[in-house]
Tab-separated table of C-alpha atoms in Angstrom:
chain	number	residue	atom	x	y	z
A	246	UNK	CA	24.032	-107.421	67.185
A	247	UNK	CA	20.219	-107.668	67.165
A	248	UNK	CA	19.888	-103.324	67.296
A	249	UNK	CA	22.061	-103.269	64.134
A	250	UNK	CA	18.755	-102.178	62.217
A	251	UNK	CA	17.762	-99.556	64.853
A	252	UNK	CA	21.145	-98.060	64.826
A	253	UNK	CA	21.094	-98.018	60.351
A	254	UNK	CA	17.825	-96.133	60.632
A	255	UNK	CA	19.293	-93.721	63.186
A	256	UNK	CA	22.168	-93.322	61.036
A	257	UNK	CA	20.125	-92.711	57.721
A	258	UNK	CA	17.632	-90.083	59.148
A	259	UNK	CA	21.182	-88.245	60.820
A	260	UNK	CA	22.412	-88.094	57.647
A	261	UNK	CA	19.480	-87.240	55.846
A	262	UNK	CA	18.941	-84.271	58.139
A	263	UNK	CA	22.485	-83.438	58.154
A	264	UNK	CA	21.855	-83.185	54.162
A	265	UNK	CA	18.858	-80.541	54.263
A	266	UNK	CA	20.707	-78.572	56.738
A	267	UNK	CA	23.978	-78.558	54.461
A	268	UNK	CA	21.970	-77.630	51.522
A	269	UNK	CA	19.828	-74.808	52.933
A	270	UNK	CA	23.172	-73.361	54.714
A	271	UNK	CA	25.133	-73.438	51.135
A	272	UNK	CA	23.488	-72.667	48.133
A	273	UNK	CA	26.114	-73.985	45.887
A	274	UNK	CA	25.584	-77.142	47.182
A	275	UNK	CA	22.048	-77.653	46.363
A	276	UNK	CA	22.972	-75.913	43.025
A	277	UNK	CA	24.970	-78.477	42.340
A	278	UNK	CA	22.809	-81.352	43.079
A	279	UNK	CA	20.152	-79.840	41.175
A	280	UNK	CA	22.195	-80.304	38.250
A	281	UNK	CA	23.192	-83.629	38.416
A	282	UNK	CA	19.991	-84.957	40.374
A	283	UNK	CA	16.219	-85.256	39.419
A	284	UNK	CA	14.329	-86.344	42.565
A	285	UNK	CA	13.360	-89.649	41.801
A	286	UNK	CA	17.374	-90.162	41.563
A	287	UNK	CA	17.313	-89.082	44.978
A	288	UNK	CA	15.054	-92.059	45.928
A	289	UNK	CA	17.551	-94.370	43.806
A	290	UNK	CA	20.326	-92.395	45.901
A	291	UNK	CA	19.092	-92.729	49.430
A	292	UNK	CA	18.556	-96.726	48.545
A	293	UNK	CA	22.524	-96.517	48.032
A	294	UNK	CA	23.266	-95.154	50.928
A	295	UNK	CA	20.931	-97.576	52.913
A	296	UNK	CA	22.598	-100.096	51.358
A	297	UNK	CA	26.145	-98.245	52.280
A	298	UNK	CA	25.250	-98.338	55.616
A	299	UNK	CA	23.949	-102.013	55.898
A	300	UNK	CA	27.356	-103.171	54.629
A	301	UNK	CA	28.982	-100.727	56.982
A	302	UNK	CA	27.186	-101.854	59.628
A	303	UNK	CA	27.864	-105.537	59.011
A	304	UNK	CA	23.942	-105.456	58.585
A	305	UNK	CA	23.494	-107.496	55.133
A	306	UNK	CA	19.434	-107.739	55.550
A	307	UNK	CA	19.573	-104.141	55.121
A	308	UNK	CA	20.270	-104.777	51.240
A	309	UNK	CA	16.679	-105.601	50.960
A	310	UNK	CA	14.994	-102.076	52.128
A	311	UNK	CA	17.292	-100.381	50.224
A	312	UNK	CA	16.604	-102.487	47.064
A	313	UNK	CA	13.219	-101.632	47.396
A	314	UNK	CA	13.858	-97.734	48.278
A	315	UNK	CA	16.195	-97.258	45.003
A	316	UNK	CA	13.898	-99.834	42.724
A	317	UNK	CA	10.384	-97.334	43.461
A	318	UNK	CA	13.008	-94.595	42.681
A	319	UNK	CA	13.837	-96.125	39.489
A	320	UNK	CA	10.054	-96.784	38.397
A	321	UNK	CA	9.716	-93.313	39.562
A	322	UNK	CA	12.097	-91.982	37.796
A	323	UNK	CA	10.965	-93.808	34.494
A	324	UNK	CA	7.765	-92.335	34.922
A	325	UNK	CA	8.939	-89.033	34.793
A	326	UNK	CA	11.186	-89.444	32.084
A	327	UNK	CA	8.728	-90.635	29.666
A	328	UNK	CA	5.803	-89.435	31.228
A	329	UNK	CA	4.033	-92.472	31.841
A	330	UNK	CA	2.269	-92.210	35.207
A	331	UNK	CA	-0.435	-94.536	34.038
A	332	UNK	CA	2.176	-97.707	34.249
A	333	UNK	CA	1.418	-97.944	37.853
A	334	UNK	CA	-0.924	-100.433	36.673
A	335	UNK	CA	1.640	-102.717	36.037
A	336	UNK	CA	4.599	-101.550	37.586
A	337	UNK	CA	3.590	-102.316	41.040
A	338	UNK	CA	4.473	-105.899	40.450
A	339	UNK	CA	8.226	-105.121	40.251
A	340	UNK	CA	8.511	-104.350	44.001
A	341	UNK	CA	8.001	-107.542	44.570
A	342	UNK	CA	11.183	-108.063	42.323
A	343	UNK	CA	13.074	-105.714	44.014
A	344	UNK	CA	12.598	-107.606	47.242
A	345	UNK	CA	14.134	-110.607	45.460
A	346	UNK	CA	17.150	-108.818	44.623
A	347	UNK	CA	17.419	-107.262	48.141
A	348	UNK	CA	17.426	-110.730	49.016
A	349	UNK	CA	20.138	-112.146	46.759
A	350	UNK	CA	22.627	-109.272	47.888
A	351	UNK	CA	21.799	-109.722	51.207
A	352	UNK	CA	23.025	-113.261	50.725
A	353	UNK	CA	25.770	-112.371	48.611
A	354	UNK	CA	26.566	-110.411	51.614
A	355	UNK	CA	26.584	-113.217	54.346
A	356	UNK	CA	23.134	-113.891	54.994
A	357	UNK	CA	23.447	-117.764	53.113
A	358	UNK	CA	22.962	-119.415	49.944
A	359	UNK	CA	19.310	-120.024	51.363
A	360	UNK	CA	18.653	-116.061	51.022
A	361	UNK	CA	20.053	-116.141	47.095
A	362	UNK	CA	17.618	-119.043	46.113
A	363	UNK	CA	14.737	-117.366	47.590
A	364	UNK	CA	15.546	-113.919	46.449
A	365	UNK	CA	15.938	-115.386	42.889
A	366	UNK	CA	12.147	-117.534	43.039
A	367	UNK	CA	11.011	-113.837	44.222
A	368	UNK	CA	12.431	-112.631	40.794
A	369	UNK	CA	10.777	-115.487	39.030
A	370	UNK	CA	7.534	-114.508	40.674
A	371	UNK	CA	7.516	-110.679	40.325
A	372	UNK	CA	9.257	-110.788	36.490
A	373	UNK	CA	6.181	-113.432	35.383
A	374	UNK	CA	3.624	-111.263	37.306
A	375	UNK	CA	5.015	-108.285	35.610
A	376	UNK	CA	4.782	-109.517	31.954
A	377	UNK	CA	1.208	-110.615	32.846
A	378	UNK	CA	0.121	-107.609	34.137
A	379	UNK	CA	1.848	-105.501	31.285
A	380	UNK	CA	0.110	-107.466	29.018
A	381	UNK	CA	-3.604	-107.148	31.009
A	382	UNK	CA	-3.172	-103.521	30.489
A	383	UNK	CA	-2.357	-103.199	27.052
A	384	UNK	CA	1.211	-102.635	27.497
A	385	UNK	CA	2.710	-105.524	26.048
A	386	UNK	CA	1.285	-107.576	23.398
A	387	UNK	CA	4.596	-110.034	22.751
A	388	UNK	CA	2.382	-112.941	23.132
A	389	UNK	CA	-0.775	-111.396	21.652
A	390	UNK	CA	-3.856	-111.769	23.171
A	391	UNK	CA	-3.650	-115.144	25.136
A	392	UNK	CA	-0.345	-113.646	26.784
A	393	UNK	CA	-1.776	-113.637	30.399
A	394	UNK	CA	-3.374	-116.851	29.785
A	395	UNK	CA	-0.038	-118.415	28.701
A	396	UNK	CA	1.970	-116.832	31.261
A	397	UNK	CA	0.196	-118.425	34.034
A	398	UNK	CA	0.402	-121.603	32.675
A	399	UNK	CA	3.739	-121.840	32.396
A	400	UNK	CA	4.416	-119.882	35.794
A	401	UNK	CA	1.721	-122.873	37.301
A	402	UNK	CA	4.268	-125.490	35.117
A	403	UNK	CA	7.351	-123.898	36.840
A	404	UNK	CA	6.110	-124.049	40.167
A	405	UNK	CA	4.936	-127.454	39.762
A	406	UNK	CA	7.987	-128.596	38.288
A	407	UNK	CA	10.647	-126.807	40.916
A	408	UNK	CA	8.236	-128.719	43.500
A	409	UNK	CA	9.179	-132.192	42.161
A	410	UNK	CA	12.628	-131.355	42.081
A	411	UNK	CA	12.820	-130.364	45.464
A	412	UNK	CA	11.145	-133.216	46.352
A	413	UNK	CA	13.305	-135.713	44.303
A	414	UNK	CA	16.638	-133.946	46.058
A	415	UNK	CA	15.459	-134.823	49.371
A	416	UNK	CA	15.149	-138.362	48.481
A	417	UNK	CA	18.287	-139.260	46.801
């Protein structure tokens, strides 16, 4: 059904409105969520239920928005805790990440083994770009110094490599 992701929007901002209303009309509600939920865990939250409704909907591309949604939830949410708002710097590159794992429960969901490899490279990609950028900004100094430098060699190795191995699986 090609309005599947029309009809999961239209679902999501029902029950998001549906939500307010309920917790406006009864205070013990949003007493209740207050307790149990900061509101970057509302981000992570309304990723779930996109994620709900994609596999509700038989809709399993839907994994990767709400990977993303619930992932910047989690970042925020790790800002907050620790107070660390200046790790945007870095943290950026993990969206890219979360698209990657969007993409590998979308295929774990029926979109194909094709969707799992490629959601897993994206992983590669973001976790390598991550480290690097960590490391630019002082964050992470596993690898000292040269970290970025050494990082992008490899990540140019692994690239290089995976190439030749594709292309050596086509021939035989």
């Amino acid at each position: 059904m090609k309005n599947r992701g029309q009809l999961a929007l239209g679902l999501i901002l029902i029950l998001l409105g549906v939500w307010f209303i309920a917790q406006q009309q009864v205070p013990a509600l949003k007493e209740w969520v207050a307790l149990y939920m900061d509101w970057p865990l509302n981000i992570v939250a309304i990723g779930g239920l996109i994620l709900l409704i994609g596999i509700l909907l038989g809709a399993p591309g839907m994994a990767i928005p709400a990977s993303i949604v619930a992932g910047i939830g989690g970042i925020l949410y790790y800002q907050q805790a620790y107070n660390d708002y200046q790790s945007w710097s870095y943290m950026w590159t993990l969206i890219i990440g979360f698209i990657g794992v969007g993409q590998v429960l979308a295929g774990l969901l029926g979109s194909g083994r094709g969707e799992i490899a490629s959601g897993l490279n994206t992983i590669v990609v973001s976790a390598v770009l991550f480290v690097i950028f960590a490391a630019i900004f002082g964050k992470l100094t596993i690898l000292g110094s040269f970290g970025p430098s050494i990082l992008l060699i490899l990540l140019g190795l692994w690239i290089i490599a995976r190439g030749l191995w594709r292309g050596r699986r086509k021939e035989g």
